[in-house]
mmCIF file of C-alpha atoms in Angstrom:
data_model
loop_
_atom_site.group_PDB
_atom_site.id
_atom_site.type_symbol
_atom_site.label_atom_id
_atom_site.label_comp_id
_atom_site.label_asym_id
_atom_site.label_seq_id
_atom_site.Cartn_x
_atom_site.Cartn_y
_atom_site.Cartn_z
ATOM 1 C CA MET T 192 8.561 -1.051 51.807
ATOM 2 C CA PHE T 193 8.531 -1.550 47.927
ATOM 3 C CA LEU T 194 6.091 -3.722 46.323
ATOM 4 C CA MET T 195 6.903 -5.101 42.363
ATOM 5 C CA PRO T 196 3.510 -4.892 41.072
ATOM 6 C CA GLN T 197 1.377 -8.535 39.822
ATOM 7 C CA PHE T 198 2.176 -9.269 35.872
ATOM 8 C CA ASP T 199 -1.709 -10.126 35.706
ATOM 9 C CA SER T 200 -1.904 -12.398 32.247
ATOM 10 C CA SER T 201 -5.140 -12.836 32.062
ATOM 11 C CA VAL T 202 -5.510 -9.129 30.495
ATOM 12 C CA ILE T 203 -3.132 -9.999 27.134
ATOM 13 C CA HIS T 204 -4.586 -9.441 23.825
ATOM 14 C CA LYS T 205 -3.243 -12.927 22.328
ATOM 15 C CA PHE T 206 -4.372 -13.005 17.849
ATOM 16 C CA ILE T 207 -5.362 -16.081 17.417
ATOM 17 C CA GLN T 208 -5.662 -17.626 13.948
ATOM 18 C CA GLN T 209 -9.636 -17.107 12.279
ATOM 19 C CA GLN T 210 -8.904 -19.202 9.696
ATOM 20 C CA LYS T 211 -6.102 -19.128 6.385
ATOM 21 C CA LEU T 212 -7.619 -18.178 2.552
ATOM 22 C CA THR T 213 -6.593 -19.233 -0.641
ATOM 23 C CA ALA T 214 -8.403 -18.780 -3.397
ATOM 24 C CA SER T 215 -11.406 -20.296 -4.918
ATOM 25 C CA ASN T 216 -9.720 -21.705 -8.188
ATOM 26 C CA ALA T 217 -6.045 -21.102 -6.590
ATOM 27 C CA ALA T 218 -2.363 -22.994 -8.441
ATOM 28 C CA ALA T 219 0.992 -21.862 -8.234
ATOM 29 C CA SER T 220 3.196 -19.030 -8.864
ATOM 30 C CA ASN T 221 -0.432 -17.098 -8.816
ATOM 31 C CA TYR T 222 1.316 -14.476 -5.941
ATOM 32 C CA PHE T 223 -1.923 -14.789 -3.941
ATOM 33 C CA GLY T 224 -1.767 -12.223 -1.287
ATOM 34 C CA ARG T 225 0.693 -9.805 -2.687
ATOM 35 C CA CYS T 226 -1.703 -7.262 -1.894
ATOM 36 C CA VAL T 227 -4.283 -7.320 0.368
ATOM 37 C CA SER T 228 -6.740 -4.222 1.745
ATOM 38 C CA LEU T 229 -8.988 -4.558 4.387
ATOM 39 C CA SER T 230 -12.010 -2.170 5.434
ATOM 40 C CA SER T 231 -11.670 -0.762 8.410
ATOM 41 C CA ASP T 232 -14.568 -2.798 11.184
ATOM 42 C CA GLY T 233 -12.047 -6.181 9.841
ATOM 43 C CA ASN T 234 -14.809 -7.695 7.532
ATOM 44 C CA THR T 235 -14.553 -6.439 4.128
ATOM 45 C CA LEU T 236 -11.196 -8.071 2.496
ATOM 46 C CA GLY T 237 -9.600 -7.990 -1.333
ATOM 47 C CA VAL T 238 -6.488 -9.968 -2.308
ATOM 48 C CA THR T 239 -4.513 -9.710 -5.477
ATOM 49 C CA ALA T 240 -3.520 -12.570 -7.407
ATOM 50 C CA LEU T 241 -1.274 -10.983 -10.056
ATOM 51 C CA ASN T 242 0.191 -14.256 -12.021
ATOM 52 C CA LYS T 243 -4.147 -15.945 -11.654
ATOM 53 C CA SER T 244 -4.800 -11.563 -12.932
ATOM 54 C CA SER T 245 -7.600 -11.638 -10.204
ATOM 55 C CA VAL T 246 -8.459 -9.679 -7.484
ATOM 56 C CA TYR T 247 -10.371 -11.321 -4.556
ATOM 57 C CA MET T 248 -13.080 -10.314 -2.672
ATOM 58 C CA TYR T 249 -13.749 -11.793 1.082
ATOM 59 C CA THR T 250 -16.340 -10.823 3.592
ATOM 60 C CA ARG T 251 -16.284 -12.102 7.442
ATOM 61 C CA SER T 252 -19.019 -12.931 9.614
ATOM 62 C CA GLY T 253 -18.095 -13.665 13.332
ATOM 63 C CA SER T 254 -14.769 -15.622 12.419
ATOM 64 C CA THR T 255 -15.436 -17.655 9.378
ATOM 65 C CA TRP T 256 -14.419 -15.303 6.588
ATOM 66 C CA THR T 257 -16.966 -16.096 2.684
ATOM 67 C CA GLN T 258 -15.354 -15.835 -0.701
ATOM 68 C CA ARG T 259 -17.904 -13.259 -2.518
ATOM 69 C CA GLN T 260 -16.212 -12.460 -6.078
ATOM 70 C CA GLU T 261 -13.171 -12.978 -8.334
ATOM 71 C CA ILE T 262 -12.854 -9.715 -9.630
ATOM 72 C CA VAL T 263 -11.343 -10.870 -13.510
ATOM 73 C CA ILE T 264 -8.131 -8.314 -13.721
ATOM 74 C CA ALA T 265 -5.308 -7.895 -15.928
ATOM 75 C CA ASN T 266 -1.712 -6.779 -14.042
ATOM 76 C CA CYS T 267 -3.448 -6.295 -11.087
ATOM 77 C CA TYR T 268 -0.459 -4.902 -9.208
ATOM 78 C CA CYS T 269 -2.928 -3.024 -6.179
ATOM 79 C CA VAL T 270 -6.042 -3.790 -4.279
ATOM 80 C CA CYS T 271 -7.218 -0.844 -1.656
ATOM 81 C CA VAL T 272 -11.112 -1.065 0.205
ATOM 82 C CA SER T 273 -12.886 1.621 1.333
ATOM 83 C CA PRO T 274 -13.055 2.022 5.177
ATOM 84 C CA ASP T 275 -16.564 0.865 5.128
ATOM 85 C CA GLY T 276 -16.172 -1.649 3.189
ATOM 86 C CA SER T 277 -18.520 -0.053 0.245
ATOM 87 C CA MET T 278 -16.555 0.670 -2.574
ATOM 88 C CA LEU T 279 -12.377 -0.420 -4.111
ATOM 89 C CA ALA T 280 -10.335 1.002 -5.995
ATOM 90 C CA ILE T 281 -8.076 -1.607 -8.061
ATOM 91 C CA HIS T 282 -4.349 -0.550 -9.976
ATOM 92 C CA ALA T 283 -3.987 -2.695 -13.336
ATOM 93 C CA GLY T 284 -1.586 -1.897 -15.797
ATOM 94 C CA THR T 285 -1.471 1.845 -16.316
ATOM 95 C CA SER T 286 -4.984 2.760 -15.026
ATOM 96 C CA VAL T 287 -6.666 2.644 -12.122
ATOM 97 C CA LYS T 288 -10.770 0.913 -11.794
ATOM 98 C CA THR T 289 -13.010 1.911 -8.971
ATOM 99 C CA TYR T 290 -16.387 -0.142 -8.247
ATOM 100 C CA THR T 291 -19.086 -0.162 -6.153
ATOM 101 C CA ARG T 292 -20.671 -3.010 -3.790
ATOM 102 C CA SER T 293 -24.278 -3.768 -3.400
ATOM 103 C CA SER T 294 -24.856 -6.431 -0.852
ATOM 104 C CA ASN T 295 -22.066 -9.025 -2.193
ATOM 105 C CA THR T 296 -21.269 -7.497 -5.229
ATOM 106 C CA TRP T 297 -18.722 -5.442 -6.490
ATOM 107 C CA THR T 298 -19.324 -3.319 -10.227
ATOM 108 C CA LEU T 299 -17.289 -1.294 -11.832
ATOM 109 C CA GLN T 300 -17.776 2.080 -11.546
ATOM 110 C CA GLN T 301 -15.353 3.946 -13.453
ATOM 111 C CA THR T 302 -11.559 3.365 -15.335
ATOM 112 C CA LEU T 303 -9.115 6.182 -14.125
ATOM 113 C CA THR T 304 -6.792 6.478 -17.815
ATOM 114 C CA SER T 305 -5.888 10.413 -17.053
ATOM 115 C CA LEU T 306 -2.423 8.124 -15.227
ATOM 116 C CA SER T 307 0.852 8.335 -15.696
ATOM 117 C CA ILE T 308 1.527 5.391 -13.914
ATOM 118 C CA ILE T 309 3.416 2.254 -14.970
ATOM 119 C CA GLU T 310 2.918 -1.514 -13.502
ATOM 120 C CA GLY T 311 4.016 -2.075 -10.555
ATOM 121 C CA SER T 312 4.291 1.590 -8.894
ATOM 122 C CA THR T 313 1.040 2.523 -8.067
ATOM 123 C CA SER T 314 -0.358 2.937 -4.267
ATOM 124 C CA LEU T 315 -3.881 3.681 -3.247
ATOM 125 C CA CYS T 316 -5.653 5.313 -0.436
ATOM 126 C CA PHE T 317 -9.149 5.882 0.172
ATOM 127 C CA SER T 318 -10.375 8.860 2.640
ATOM 128 C CA SER T 319 -13.320 7.733 5.065
ATOM 129 C CA ASP T 320 -16.261 9.251 3.626
ATOM 130 C CA ASN T 321 -15.505 7.446 0.078
ATOM 131 C CA ASN T 322 -15.338 10.760 -2.068
ATOM 132 C CA THR T 323 -11.546 11.045 -1.563
ATOM 133 C CA LEU T 324 -8.877 8.734 -3.433
ATOM 134 C CA ALA T 325 -4.843 9.504 -3.509
ATOM 135 C CA ILE T 326 -2.886 7.590 -6.421
ATOM 136 C CA GLY T 327 1.198 7.024 -5.539
ATOM 137 C CA ALA T 328 3.080 6.884 -9.310
ATOM 138 C CA SER T 329 5.851 5.875 -7.897
ATOM 139 C CA ILE T 330 7.771 5.014 -11.668
ATOM 140 C CA GLU T 331 6.291 7.891 -13.014
ATOM 141 C CA THR T 332 9.338 10.148 -14.722
ATOM 142 C CA ILE T 333 8.805 14.224 -14.914
ATOM 143 C CA THR T 334 11.750 16.051 -14.515
ATOM 144 C CA TYR T 335 13.549 13.144 -13.373
ATOM 145 C CA ASN T 336 14.037 9.535 -14.132
ATOM 146 C CA GLN T 337 11.238 7.897 -11.643
ATOM 147 C CA GLN T 338 10.471 10.970 -9.918
ATOM 148 C CA GLY T 339 7.411 9.480 -8.816
ATOM 149 C CA ALA T 340 4.009 12.118 -8.527
ATOM 150 C CA THR T 341 0.459 11.297 -6.752
ATOM 151 C CA TYR T 342 -2.910 12.330 -8.203
ATOM 152 C CA VAL T 343 -5.814 13.089 -6.390
ATOM 153 C CA PHE T 344 -9.005 12.634 -7.235
ATOM 154 C CA THR T 345 -12.880 13.770 -5.631
ATOM 155 C CA GLN T 346 -16.086 11.690 -6.486
ATOM 156 C CA SER T 347 -19.053 13.832 -7.218
ATOM 157 C CA GLY T 348 -22.231 12.279 -8.059
ATOM 158 C CA GLY T 349 -20.436 9.261 -8.448
ATOM 159 C CA THR T 350 -17.427 10.100 -10.811
ATOM 160 C CA TRP T 351 -14.535 10.209 -9.792
ATOM 161 C CA SER T 352 -12.540 13.693 -11.482
ATOM 162 C CA GLN T 353 -8.742 14.110 -10.654
ATOM 163 C CA GLN T 354 -8.124 17.360 -8.524
ATOM 164 C CA GLN T 355 -4.629 17.814 -8.466
ATOM 165 C CA LYS T 356 -2.049 16.067 -9.337
ATOM 166 C CA LEU T 357 1.102 16.279 -6.475
ATOM 167 C CA ARG T 358 4.705 16.438 -7.183
ATOM 168 C CA GLU T 359 7.888 17.618 -5.019
ATOM 169 C CA SER T 360 8.701 21.225 -5.191
ATOM 170 C CA THR T 361 12.487 20.621 -4.667
ATOM 171 C CA GLY T 362 13.857 18.449 -7.657
ATOM 172 C CA SER T 363 15.450 16.177 -4.906
ATOM 173 C CA GLY T 364 12.641 13.642 -4.223
ATOM 174 C CA PHE T 365 12.758 9.856 -6.147
ATOM 175 C CA ALA T 366 9.892 7.123 -5.925
ATOM 176 C CA GLN T 367 7.662 9.851 -4.452
ATOM 177 C CA GLY T 368 4.248 7.916 -3.951
ATOM 178 C CA TYR T 369 6.027 4.469 -2.980
ATOM 179 C CA SER T 370 3.709 5.034 0.004
ATOM 180 C CA ILE T 371 1.219 6.572 0.582
ATOM 181 C CA SER T 372 -0.963 7.583 3.400
ATOM 182 C CA LEU T 373 -4.704 9.381 3.567
ATOM 183 C CA SER T 374 -5.996 10.971 7.030
ATOM 184 C CA SER T 375 -9.872 9.803 6.949
ATOM 185 C CA ASP T 376 -10.890 14.032 6.416
ATOM 186 C CA ALA T 377 -9.231 14.256 3.131
ATOM 187 C CA SER T 378 -7.202 16.737 4.852
ATOM 188 C CA ILE T 379 -4.179 15.771 4.697
ATOM 189 C CA LEU T 380 -1.804 12.897 2.964
ATOM 190 C CA ALA T 381 2.167 12.223 4.088
ATOM 191 C CA VAL T 382 3.886 10.363 0.908
ATOM 192 C CA GLY T 383 6.667 8.807 1.397
ATOM 193 C CA ALA T 384 9.963 8.902 -1.325
ATOM 194 C CA PRO T 385 12.380 6.196 -0.117
ATOM 195 C CA THR T 386 15.043 6.182 -2.564
ATOM 196 C CA SER T 387 15.678 9.940 -2.433
ATOM 197 C CA SER T 388 19.312 9.355 -1.220
ATOM 198 C CA ASN T 389 18.455 9.391 2.370
ATOM 199 C CA GLY T 390 14.051 9.076 1.532
ATOM 200 C CA ASN T 391 12.171 11.809 2.584
ATOM 201 C CA VAL T 392 8.461 11.907 3.583
ATOM 202 C CA TYR T 393 6.335 14.848 2.057
ATOM 203 C CA TRP T 394 3.350 15.743 3.738
ATOM 204 C CA TYR T 395 0.237 18.259 1.992
ATOM 205 C CA LYS T 396 -2.226 19.978 3.806
ATOM 206 C CA TYR T 397 -5.979 20.308 1.734
ATOM 207 C CA ILE T 398 -6.269 24.670 2.632
ATOM 208 C CA ASP T 399 -8.603 26.556 0.638
ATOM 209 C CA GLY T 400 -9.206 24.703 -2.284
ATOM 210 C CA THR T 401 -5.317 23.166 -3.235
ATOM 211 C CA TRP T 402 -2.818 20.434 -1.451
ATOM 212 C CA SER T 403 0.586 22.933 0.152
ATOM 213 C CA GLN T 404 3.968 20.489 0.822
ATOM 214 C CA GLN T 405 6.217 20.235 3.748
ATOM 215 C CA GLU T 406 8.948 18.102 3.933
ATOM 216 C CA LEU T 407 10.299 15.605 5.967
ATOM 217 C CA GLN T 408 12.815 14.017 7.135
ATOM 218 C CA ALA T 409 15.176 12.001 10.120
ATOM 219 C CA SER T 410 16.837 13.924 12.556
ATOM 220 C CA ASP T 411 19.350 11.071 11.739
ATOM 221 C CA GLY T 412 19.068 10.858 7.942
ATOM 222 C CA ALA T 413 21.838 8.542 6.047
ATOM 223 C CA VAL T 414 22.169 7.181 2.641
ATOM 224 C CA SER T 415 20.585 4.798 1.657
ATOM 225 C CA ASP T 416 18.399 4.106 5.063
ATOM 226 C CA TYR T 417 15.032 4.575 2.205
ATOM 227 C CA TYR T 418 13.191 6.689 4.734
ATOM 228 C CA GLY T 419 9.649 6.698 3.689
ATOM 229 C CA TRP T 420 9.315 2.847 2.639
ATOM 230 C CA CYS T 421 6.126 2.614 4.623
ATOM 231 C CA ILE T 422 4.310 5.432 6.179
ATOM 232 C CA SER T 423 0.673 5.327 7.590
ATOM 233 C CA LEU T 424 -1.338 8.165 9.583
#
């Protein structure tokens, strides 16, 4: 006789809202929450409020979140908290600013300005050791309008330097860098180019001091699929 397996509802992990977060100086049309980023342990959170020109930093203890700092910064389109919560990167207009953390205070470390990025066009991703930062610049014009590119920066002794600028080599991509994802050891980088015909994803492997590229496409891809709109490694 065949017995149907019993469903044990007690093993289901349910997500329960712990807290609703708002800025300490919240106001209408601030676009609070346009971009959010969480540390890997879930205890540090960065939230942009574009029209307030601010990034709000929160920490969690138990089930309680506390606002620790408001970083006033114009044109803050994107924020990225490092996996361990000790560093922060913010896309601000045509630059990216990095911050270091001491206790519950974040202090400006460096402004990265050698970038052809445009407001609203950037994605950010740290490696797990905080020493590699990938920056997607999806509206940058190279050979074609809004072709896009990805910058890789590395940190040594508290100073960030550009390691390499990556651009698709086939000449067919658009909005490359709209989405990016970096492996924890910084050896693999995936880059989305969703508005190139069917959409493309480029993945790069770091070998002997340089990044080598391979292109990925869906087996059933079609025009305007926006393949690569969001990616994650």
